[in-house]
GROMACS .gro file of C-alpha atoms in nm:
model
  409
    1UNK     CA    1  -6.970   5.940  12.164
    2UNK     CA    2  -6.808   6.307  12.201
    3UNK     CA    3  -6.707   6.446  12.497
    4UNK     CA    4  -6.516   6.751  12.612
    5UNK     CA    5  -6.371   6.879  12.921
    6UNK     CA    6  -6.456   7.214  13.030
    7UNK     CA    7  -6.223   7.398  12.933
    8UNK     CA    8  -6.237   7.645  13.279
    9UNK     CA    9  -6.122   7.337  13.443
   10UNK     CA   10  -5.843   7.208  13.270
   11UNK     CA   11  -5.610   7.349  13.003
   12UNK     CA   12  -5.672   7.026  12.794
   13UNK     CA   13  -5.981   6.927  12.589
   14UNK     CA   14  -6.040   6.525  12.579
   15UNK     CA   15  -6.234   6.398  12.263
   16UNK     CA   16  -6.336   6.047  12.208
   17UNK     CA   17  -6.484   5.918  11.914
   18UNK     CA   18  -6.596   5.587  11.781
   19UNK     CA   19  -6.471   5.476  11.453
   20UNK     CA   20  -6.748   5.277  11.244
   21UNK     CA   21  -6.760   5.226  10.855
   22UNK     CA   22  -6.999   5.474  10.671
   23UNK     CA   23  -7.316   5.350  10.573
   24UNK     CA   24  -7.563   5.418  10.247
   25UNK     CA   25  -7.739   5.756  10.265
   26UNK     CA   26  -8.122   5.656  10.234
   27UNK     CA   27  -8.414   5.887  10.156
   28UNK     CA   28  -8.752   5.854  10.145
   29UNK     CA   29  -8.972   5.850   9.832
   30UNK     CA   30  -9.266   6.059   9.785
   31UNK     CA   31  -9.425   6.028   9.424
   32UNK     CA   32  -9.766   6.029   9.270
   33UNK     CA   33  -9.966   5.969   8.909
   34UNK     CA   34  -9.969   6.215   8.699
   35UNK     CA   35 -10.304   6.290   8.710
   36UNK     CA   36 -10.318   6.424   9.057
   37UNK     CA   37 -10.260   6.779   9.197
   38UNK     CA   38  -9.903   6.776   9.175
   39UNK     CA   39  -9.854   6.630   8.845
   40UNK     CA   40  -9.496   6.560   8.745
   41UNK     CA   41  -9.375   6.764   9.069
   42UNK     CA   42  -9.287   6.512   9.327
   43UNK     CA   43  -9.134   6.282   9.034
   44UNK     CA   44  -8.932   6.596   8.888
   45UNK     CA   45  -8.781   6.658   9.221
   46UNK     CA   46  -8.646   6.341   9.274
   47UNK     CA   47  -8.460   6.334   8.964
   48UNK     CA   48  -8.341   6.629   9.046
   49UNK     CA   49  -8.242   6.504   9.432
   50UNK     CA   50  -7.841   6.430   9.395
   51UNK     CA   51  -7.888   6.158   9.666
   52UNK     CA   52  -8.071   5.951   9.471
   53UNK     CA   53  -7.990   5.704   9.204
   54UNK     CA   54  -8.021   5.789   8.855
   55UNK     CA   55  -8.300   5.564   8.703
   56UNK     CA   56  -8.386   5.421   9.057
   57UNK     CA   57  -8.528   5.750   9.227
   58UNK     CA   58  -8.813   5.576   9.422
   59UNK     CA   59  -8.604   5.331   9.619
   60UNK     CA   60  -8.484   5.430   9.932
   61UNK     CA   61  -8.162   5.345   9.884
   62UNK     CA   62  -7.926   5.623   9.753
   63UNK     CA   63  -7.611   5.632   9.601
   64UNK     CA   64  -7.428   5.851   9.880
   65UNK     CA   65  -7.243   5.757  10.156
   66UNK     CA   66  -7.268   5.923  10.561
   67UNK     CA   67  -7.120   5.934  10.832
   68UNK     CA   68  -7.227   5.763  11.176
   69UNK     CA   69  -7.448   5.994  11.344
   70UNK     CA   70  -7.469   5.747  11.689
   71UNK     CA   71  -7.269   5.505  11.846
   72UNK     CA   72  -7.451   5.220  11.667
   73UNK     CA   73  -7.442   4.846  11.804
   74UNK     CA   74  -7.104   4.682  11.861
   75UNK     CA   75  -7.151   4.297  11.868
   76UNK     CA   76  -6.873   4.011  11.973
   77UNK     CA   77  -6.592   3.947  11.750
   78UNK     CA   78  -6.588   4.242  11.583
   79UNK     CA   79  -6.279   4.485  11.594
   80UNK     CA   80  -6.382   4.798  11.824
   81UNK     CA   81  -6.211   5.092  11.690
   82UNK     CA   82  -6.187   5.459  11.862
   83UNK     CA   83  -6.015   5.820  11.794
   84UNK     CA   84  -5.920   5.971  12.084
   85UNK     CA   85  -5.797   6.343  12.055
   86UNK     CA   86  -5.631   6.597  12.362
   87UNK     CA   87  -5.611   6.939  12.227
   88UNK     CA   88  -5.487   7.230  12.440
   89UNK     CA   89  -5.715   7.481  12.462
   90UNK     CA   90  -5.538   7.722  12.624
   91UNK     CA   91  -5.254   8.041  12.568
   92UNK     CA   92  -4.946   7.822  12.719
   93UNK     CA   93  -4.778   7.529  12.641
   94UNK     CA   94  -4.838   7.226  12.842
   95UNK     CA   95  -4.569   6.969  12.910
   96UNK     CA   96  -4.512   6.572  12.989
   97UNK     CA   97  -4.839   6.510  12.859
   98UNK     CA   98  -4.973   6.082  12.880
   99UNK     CA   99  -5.276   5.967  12.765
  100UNK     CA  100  -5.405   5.608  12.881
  101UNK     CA  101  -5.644   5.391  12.769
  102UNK     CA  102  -5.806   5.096  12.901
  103UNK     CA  103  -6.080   4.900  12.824
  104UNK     CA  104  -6.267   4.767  13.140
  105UNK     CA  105  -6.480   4.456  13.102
  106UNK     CA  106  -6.660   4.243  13.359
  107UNK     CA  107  -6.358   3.975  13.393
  108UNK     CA  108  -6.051   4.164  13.272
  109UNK     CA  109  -5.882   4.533  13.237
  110UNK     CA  110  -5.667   4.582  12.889
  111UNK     CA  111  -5.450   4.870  12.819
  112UNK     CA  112  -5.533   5.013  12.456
  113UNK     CA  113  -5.284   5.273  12.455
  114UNK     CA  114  -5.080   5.224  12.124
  115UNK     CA  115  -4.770   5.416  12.334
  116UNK     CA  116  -4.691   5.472  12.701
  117UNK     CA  117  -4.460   5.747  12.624
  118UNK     CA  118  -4.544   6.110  12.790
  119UNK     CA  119  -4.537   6.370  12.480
  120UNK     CA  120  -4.312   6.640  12.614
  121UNK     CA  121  -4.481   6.979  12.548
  122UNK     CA  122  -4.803   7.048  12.339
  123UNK     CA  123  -4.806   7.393  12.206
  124UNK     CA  124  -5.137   7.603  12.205
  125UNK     CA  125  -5.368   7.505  11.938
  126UNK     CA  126  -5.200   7.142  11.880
  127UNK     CA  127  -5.367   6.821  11.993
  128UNK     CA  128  -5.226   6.464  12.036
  129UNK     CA  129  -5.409   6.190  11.828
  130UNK     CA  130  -5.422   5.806  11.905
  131UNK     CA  131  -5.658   5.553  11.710
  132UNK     CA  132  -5.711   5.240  11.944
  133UNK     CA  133  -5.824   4.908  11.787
  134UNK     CA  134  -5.950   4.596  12.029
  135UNK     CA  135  -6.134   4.249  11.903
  136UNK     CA  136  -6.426   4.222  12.133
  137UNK     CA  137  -6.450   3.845  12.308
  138UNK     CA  138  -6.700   3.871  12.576
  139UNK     CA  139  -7.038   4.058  12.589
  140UNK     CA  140  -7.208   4.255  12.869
  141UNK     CA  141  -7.082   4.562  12.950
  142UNK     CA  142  -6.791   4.711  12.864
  143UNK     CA  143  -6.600   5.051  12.983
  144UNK     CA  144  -6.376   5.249  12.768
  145UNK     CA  145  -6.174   5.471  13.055
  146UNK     CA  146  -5.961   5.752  12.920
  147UNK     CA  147  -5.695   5.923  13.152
  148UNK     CA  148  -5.457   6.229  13.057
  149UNK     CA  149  -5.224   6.406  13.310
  150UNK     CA  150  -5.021   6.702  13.228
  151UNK     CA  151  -4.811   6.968  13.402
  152UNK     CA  152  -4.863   7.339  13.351
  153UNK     CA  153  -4.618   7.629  13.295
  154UNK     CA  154  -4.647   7.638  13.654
  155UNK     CA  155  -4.543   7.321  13.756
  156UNK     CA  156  -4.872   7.177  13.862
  157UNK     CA  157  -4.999   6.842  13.761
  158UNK     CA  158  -5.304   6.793  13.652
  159UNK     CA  159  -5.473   6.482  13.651
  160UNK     CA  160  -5.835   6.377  13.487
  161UNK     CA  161  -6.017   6.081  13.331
  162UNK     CA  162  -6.365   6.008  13.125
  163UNK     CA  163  -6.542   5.724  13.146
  164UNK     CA  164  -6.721   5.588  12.875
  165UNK     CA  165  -7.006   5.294  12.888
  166UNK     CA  166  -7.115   5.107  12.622
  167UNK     CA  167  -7.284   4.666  12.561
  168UNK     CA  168  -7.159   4.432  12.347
  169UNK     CA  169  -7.461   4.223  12.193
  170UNK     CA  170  -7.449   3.860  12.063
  171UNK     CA  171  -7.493   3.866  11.748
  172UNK     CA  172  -7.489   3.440  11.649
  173UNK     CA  173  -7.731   3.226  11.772
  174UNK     CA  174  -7.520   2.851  11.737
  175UNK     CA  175  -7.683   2.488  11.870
  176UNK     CA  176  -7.512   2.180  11.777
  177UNK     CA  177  -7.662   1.849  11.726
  178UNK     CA  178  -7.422   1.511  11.738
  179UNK     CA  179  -7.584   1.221  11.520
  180UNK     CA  180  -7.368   0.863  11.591
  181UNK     CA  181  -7.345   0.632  11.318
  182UNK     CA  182  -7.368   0.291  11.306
  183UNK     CA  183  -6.931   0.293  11.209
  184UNK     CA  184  -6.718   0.518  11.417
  185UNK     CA  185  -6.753   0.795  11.274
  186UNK     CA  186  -6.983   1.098  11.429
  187UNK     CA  187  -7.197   1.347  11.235
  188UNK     CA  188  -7.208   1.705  11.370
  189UNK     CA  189  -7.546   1.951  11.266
  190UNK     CA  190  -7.453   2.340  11.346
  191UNK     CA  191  -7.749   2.563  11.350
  192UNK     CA  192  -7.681   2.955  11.317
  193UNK     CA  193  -7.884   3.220  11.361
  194UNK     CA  194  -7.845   3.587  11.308
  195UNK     CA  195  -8.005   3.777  11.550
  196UNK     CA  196  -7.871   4.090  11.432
  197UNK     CA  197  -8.076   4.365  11.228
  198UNK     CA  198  -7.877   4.370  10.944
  199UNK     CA  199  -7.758   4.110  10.680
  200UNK     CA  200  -7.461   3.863  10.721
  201UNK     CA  201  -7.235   3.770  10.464
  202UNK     CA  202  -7.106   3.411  10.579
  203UNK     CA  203  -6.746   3.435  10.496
  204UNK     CA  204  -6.692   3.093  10.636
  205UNK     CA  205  -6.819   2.809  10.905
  206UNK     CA  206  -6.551   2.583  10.953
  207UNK     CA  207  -6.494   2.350  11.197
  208UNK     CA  208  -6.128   2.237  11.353
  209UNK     CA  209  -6.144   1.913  11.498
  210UNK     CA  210  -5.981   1.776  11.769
  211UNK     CA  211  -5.629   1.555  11.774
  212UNK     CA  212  -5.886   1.253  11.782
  213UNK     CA  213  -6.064   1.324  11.451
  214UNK     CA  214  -6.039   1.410  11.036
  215UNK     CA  215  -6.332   1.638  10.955
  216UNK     CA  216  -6.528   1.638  10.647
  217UNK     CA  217  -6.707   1.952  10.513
  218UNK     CA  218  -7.072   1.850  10.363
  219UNK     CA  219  -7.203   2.215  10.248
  220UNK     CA  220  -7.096   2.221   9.889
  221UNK     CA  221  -7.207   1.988   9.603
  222UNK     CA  222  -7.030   1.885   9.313
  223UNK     CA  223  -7.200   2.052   8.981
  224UNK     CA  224  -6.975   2.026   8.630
  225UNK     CA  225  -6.688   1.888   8.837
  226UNK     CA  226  -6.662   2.228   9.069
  227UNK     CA  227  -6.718   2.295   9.385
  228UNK     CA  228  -7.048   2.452   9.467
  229UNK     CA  229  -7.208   2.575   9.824
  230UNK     CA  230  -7.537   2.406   9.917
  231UNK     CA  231  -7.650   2.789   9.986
  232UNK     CA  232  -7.575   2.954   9.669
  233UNK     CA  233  -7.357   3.164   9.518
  234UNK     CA  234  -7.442   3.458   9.771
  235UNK     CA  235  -7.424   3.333  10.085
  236UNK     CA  236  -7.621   3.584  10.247
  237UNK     CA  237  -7.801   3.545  10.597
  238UNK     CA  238  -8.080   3.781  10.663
  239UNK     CA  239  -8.199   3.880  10.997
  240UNK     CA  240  -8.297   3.617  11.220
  241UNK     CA  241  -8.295   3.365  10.959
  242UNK     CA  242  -8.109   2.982  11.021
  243UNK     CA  243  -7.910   2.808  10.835
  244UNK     CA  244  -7.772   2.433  10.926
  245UNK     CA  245  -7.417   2.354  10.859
  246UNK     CA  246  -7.270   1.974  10.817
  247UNK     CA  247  -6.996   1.801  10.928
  248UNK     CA  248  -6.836   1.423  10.958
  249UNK     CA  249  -6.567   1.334  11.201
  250UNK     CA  250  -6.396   0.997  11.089
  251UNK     CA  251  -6.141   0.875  11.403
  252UNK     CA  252  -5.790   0.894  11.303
  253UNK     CA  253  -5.616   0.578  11.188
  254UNK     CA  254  -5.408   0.559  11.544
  255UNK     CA  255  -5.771   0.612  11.713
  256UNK     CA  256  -5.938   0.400  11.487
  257UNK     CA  257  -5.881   0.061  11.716
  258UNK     CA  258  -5.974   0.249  12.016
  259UNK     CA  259  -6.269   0.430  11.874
  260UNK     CA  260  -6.500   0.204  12.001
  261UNK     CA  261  -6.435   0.145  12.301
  262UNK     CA  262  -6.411   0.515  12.421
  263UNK     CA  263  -6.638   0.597  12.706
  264UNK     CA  264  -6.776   0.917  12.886
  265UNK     CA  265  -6.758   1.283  12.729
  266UNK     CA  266  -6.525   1.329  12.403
  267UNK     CA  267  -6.381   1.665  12.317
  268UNK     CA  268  -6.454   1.704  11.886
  269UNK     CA  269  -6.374   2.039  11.879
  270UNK     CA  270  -6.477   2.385  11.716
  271UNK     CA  271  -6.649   2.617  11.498
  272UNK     CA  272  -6.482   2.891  11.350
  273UNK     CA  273  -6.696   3.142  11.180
  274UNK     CA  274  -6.601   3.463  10.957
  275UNK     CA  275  -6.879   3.676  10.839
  276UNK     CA  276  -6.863   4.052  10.701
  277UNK     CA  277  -7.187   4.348  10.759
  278UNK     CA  278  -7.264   4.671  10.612
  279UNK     CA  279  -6.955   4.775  10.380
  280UNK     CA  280  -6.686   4.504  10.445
  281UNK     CA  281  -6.680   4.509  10.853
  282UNK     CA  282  -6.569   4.206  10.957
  283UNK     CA  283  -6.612   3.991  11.224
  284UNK     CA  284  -6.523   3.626  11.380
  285UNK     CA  285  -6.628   3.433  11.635
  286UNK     CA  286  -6.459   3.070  11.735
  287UNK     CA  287  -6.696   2.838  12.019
  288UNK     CA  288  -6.536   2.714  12.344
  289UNK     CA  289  -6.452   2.266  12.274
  290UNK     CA  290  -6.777   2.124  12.130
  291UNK     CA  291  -6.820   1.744  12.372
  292UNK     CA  292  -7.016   1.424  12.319
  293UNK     CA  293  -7.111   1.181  12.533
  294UNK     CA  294  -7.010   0.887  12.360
  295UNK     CA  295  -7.260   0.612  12.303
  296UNK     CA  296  -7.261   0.273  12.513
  297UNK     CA  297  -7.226  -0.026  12.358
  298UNK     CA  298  -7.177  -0.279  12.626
  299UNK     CA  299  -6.962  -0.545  12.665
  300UNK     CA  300  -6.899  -0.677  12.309
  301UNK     CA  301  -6.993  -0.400  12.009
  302UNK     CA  302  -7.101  -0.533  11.695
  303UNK     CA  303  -7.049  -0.334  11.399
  304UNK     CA  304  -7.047  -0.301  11.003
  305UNK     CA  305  -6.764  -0.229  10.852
  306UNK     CA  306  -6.928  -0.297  10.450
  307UNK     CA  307  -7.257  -0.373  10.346
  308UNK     CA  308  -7.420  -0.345   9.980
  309UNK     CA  309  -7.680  -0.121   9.883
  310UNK     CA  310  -7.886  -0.340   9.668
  311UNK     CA  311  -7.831  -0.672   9.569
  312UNK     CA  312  -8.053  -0.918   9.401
  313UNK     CA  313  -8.294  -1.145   9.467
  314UNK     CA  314  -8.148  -1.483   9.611
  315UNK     CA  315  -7.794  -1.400   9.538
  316UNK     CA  316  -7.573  -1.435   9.750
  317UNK     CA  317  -7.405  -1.168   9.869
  318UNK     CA  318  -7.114  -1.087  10.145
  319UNK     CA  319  -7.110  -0.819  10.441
  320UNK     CA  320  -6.769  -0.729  10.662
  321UNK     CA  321  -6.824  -0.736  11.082
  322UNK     CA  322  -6.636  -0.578  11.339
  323UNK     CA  323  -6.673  -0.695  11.702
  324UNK     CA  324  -6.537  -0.519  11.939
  325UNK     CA  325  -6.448  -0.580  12.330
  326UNK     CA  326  -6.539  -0.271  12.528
  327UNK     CA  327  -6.410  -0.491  12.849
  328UNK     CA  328  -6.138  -0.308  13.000
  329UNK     CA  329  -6.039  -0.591  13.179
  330UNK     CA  330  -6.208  -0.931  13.122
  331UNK     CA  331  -6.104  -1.124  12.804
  332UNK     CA  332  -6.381  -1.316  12.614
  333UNK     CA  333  -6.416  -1.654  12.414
  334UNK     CA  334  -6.714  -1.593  12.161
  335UNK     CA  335  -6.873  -1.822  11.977
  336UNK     CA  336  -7.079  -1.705  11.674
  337UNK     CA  337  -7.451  -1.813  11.573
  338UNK     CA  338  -7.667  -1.698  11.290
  339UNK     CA  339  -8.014  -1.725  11.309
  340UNK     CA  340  -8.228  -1.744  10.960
  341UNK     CA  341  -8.562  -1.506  10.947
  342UNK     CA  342  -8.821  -1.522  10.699
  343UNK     CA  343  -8.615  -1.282  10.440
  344UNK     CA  344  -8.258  -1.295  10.538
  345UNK     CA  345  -8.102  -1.677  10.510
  346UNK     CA  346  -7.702  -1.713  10.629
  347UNK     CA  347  -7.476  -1.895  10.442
  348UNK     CA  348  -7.245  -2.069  10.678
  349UNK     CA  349  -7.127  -2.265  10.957
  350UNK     CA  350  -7.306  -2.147  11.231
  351UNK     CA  351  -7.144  -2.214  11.632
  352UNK     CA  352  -6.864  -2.175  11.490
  353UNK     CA  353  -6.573  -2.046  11.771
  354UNK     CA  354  -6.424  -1.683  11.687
  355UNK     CA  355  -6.147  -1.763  11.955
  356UNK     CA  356  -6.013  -1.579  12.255
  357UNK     CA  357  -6.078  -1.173  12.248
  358UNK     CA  358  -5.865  -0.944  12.493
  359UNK     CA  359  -5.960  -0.636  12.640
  360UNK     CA  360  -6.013  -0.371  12.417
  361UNK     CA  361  -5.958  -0.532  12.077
  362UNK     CA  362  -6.140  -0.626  11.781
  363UNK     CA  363  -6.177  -0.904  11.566
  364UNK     CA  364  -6.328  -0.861  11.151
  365UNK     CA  365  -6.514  -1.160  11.010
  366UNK     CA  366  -6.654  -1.137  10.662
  367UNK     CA  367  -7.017  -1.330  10.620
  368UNK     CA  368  -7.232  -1.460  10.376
  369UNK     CA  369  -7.609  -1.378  10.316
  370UNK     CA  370  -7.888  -1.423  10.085
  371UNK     CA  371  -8.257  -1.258  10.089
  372UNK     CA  372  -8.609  -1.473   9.935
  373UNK     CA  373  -8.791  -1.178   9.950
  374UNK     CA  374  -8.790  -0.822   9.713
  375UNK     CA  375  -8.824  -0.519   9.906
  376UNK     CA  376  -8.587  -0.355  10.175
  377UNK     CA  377  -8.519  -0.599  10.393
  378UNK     CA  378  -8.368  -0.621  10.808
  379UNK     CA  379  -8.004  -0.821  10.813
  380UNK     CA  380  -8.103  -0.992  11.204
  381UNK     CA  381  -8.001  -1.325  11.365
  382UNK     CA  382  -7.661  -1.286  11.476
  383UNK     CA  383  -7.592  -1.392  11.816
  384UNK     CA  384  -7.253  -1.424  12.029
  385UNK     CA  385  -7.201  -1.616  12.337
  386UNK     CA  386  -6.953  -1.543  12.585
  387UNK     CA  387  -6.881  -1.945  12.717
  388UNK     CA  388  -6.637  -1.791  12.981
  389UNK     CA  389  -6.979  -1.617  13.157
  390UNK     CA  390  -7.243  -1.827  12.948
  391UNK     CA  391  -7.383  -1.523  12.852
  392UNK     CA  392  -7.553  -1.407  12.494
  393UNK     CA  393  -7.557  -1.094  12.285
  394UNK     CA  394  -7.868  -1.070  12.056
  395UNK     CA  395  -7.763  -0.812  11.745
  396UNK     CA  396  -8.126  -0.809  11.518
  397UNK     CA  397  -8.160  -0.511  11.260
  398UNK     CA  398  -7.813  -0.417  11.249
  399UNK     CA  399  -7.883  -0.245  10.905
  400UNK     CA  400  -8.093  -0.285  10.564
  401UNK     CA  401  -8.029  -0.398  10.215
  402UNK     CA  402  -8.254  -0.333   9.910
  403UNK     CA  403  -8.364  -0.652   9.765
  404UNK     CA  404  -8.411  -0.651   9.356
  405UNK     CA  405  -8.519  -0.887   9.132
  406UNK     CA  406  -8.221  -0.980   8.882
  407UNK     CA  407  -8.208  -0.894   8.529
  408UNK     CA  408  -8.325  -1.161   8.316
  409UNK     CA  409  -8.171  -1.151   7.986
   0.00000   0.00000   0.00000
């Protein structure tokens, strides 16, 4: 944007410019065989075009840089960067001379202005230069209002302003998905989108978790012991394409008793994401608290704390239970009962009393199974009974095993 005060008005000149990185010149081919018309012509003169690149003449794509010719797009969390230039136009000096800036937005006003020092005199022919710099957060409209005042030789101030009007698009498209698993911990999905023009490079998705939880990152595989994304080397993300991101959030160790009994919406917390367009611009956007509603589990909450993969046909092998009391208030006396099924047989004393359970707390019992049959097979038949309110808690397919045959030597 470039404008300029009449100069018949005012003894100043006001110039506002937007600062953007250059961008590759592009041209457009025009070649044919040789056996038309023009022969070797077209071909010849694009060789000879300095624009283009040496051995690569038909692409578009040059080898030159240029300069902005419009204001372009300006999308959230990039840095918004603008020249501003008053020159005096006129045969006299001008003195106390203050140029403002502000940036008006739909929710706030923000003062650019590197200095709010007047500039005593400006000589004819002389201008004042400022370079303003502001990370855009919101989108909409925004107004970039200019303001210089000025006394004459005279001793007449002068007072004008410029207003300048431009949007600020979105240019991530993020939906989260919360997967609970059967433990404490929670699984977070992050789908982004660009729904830009141009390509992304993905700089980084991370995601800073709350005070409740450790986060683990599961975009990269391991490959000859290093490191390596799930997306490639060149994590590149074209227009309007998707790509999911991964995360786990494990309670910390002072949450870990309490996990289970939380209720209502949890805070997990956010995604930070650094990408870079064109030639190096960068940009960042961070998402407000990500929130869960955390699962109910009733009264009592039966979980596994370790289970084998696969084990072998009718071996025994053990699993590790955590029961929980989600009661805030009402402590419990549980008995246990295990019920065989056609596959899975229990190895143990079944009625047997856990004891009393307070509000809140948990209780770990390690059991004993075997399966008859090959195949993936249902662990079921667990029951508790509360004897203070005579009342039962079915738990059937709390999780599967794989079910081999053993090695026979």
């Amino acid at each position: 944007m470039d404008v300029t005060q009449p100069k018949q008005e005012h003894l100043l000149a006001l110039k506002v410019m937007r600062l953007t990185k250059p961008t590759l010149f592009t041209n457009i081919p025009v070649t044919c065989e040789e056996r038309d018309l023009p022969g070797n012509l077209f071909n010849q003169l694009m060789k000879d075009d300095p624009s283009t690149v040496k051995g690569a003449e038909a692409l578009m794509l040059g080898g030159m840089l240029t300069l902005p010719q419009n204001f372009g797009n300006i999308f959230l969390g990039e840095t918004f960067s603008s020249y501003i230039s008053v020159h005096n136009d006129s045969n006299q000096v001008v003195k106390d001379i203050l140029v403002k800036a502000d940036l008006q937005t739909s929710s706030q006003r923000l003062n650019l202005s590197a200095s709010t020092a007047a500039v005593a005199e400006l000589k004819p022919d002389c201008c004042i230069d400022d370079v303003i710099h502001h990370e855009v957060k919101e989108i909409g409209t925004h107004i970039l209002v200019c303001a210089v005042s000025y006394t004459t030789q005279t001793g007449e101030k002068m007072y004008f302003r410029k207003f300048f009007k431009f949007q600020v698009l979105k240019p991530l498209d993020v939906k989260t998905k919360f997967y609970n698993a059967e433990t404490d911990e929670v699984f977070l999905e992050a789908q982004i989108q660009n729904i830009t023009t141009s390509p992304m490079f993905m700089e980084k998705v991370s995601l800073e978790p709350s005070i409740m939880y450790n986060v683990a990152e599961l975009n990269t595989v391991d490959s000859a012991g290093e490191s390596e994304s799930t997306f490639g080397s060149r994590t590149y993300l074209q227009p309007m394409d998707t790509r999911q991101y991964l995360y786990c959030l494990k309670p910390k160790q002072e949450f870990a008793e309490k996990a289970g009994v939380i209720k209502g919406v949890t805070v997990i917390g956010k995604l930070d994401i650094v990408w870079k367009t064109n030639l190096g611009e960068r940009g960042r956007l961070q998402t407000s608290q990500l929130q869960r509603m955390a699962p109910g589990y009733g009264d009592v909450r039966l979980s596994l704390e370790t289970i084998p993969d696969t084990v072998n046909l009718e071996e025994p092998f053990d699993i590790t239970c955590k029961i929980t009391n989600c009661s805030s208030e009402r402590t419990m006396d549980l008995v246990l009962e295990m019920c065989n099924t056609n596959s899975i047989h229990w190895c143990g004393v079944s009625g047997r009393q856990l004891g009393k359970l307070h509000p809140s707390s948990s209780l770990r019992l390690a059991l004993t199974l075997l399966s008859s049959v090959q195949g993936l097979q249902s662990v079921s038949g667990l029951r508790l009974t509360d004897t203070f309110l005579k009342r039962t808690y079915e738990y059937d397919d709390i999780a599967q095993v794989c079910v081999v045959s053993s090695k026979v030597k």
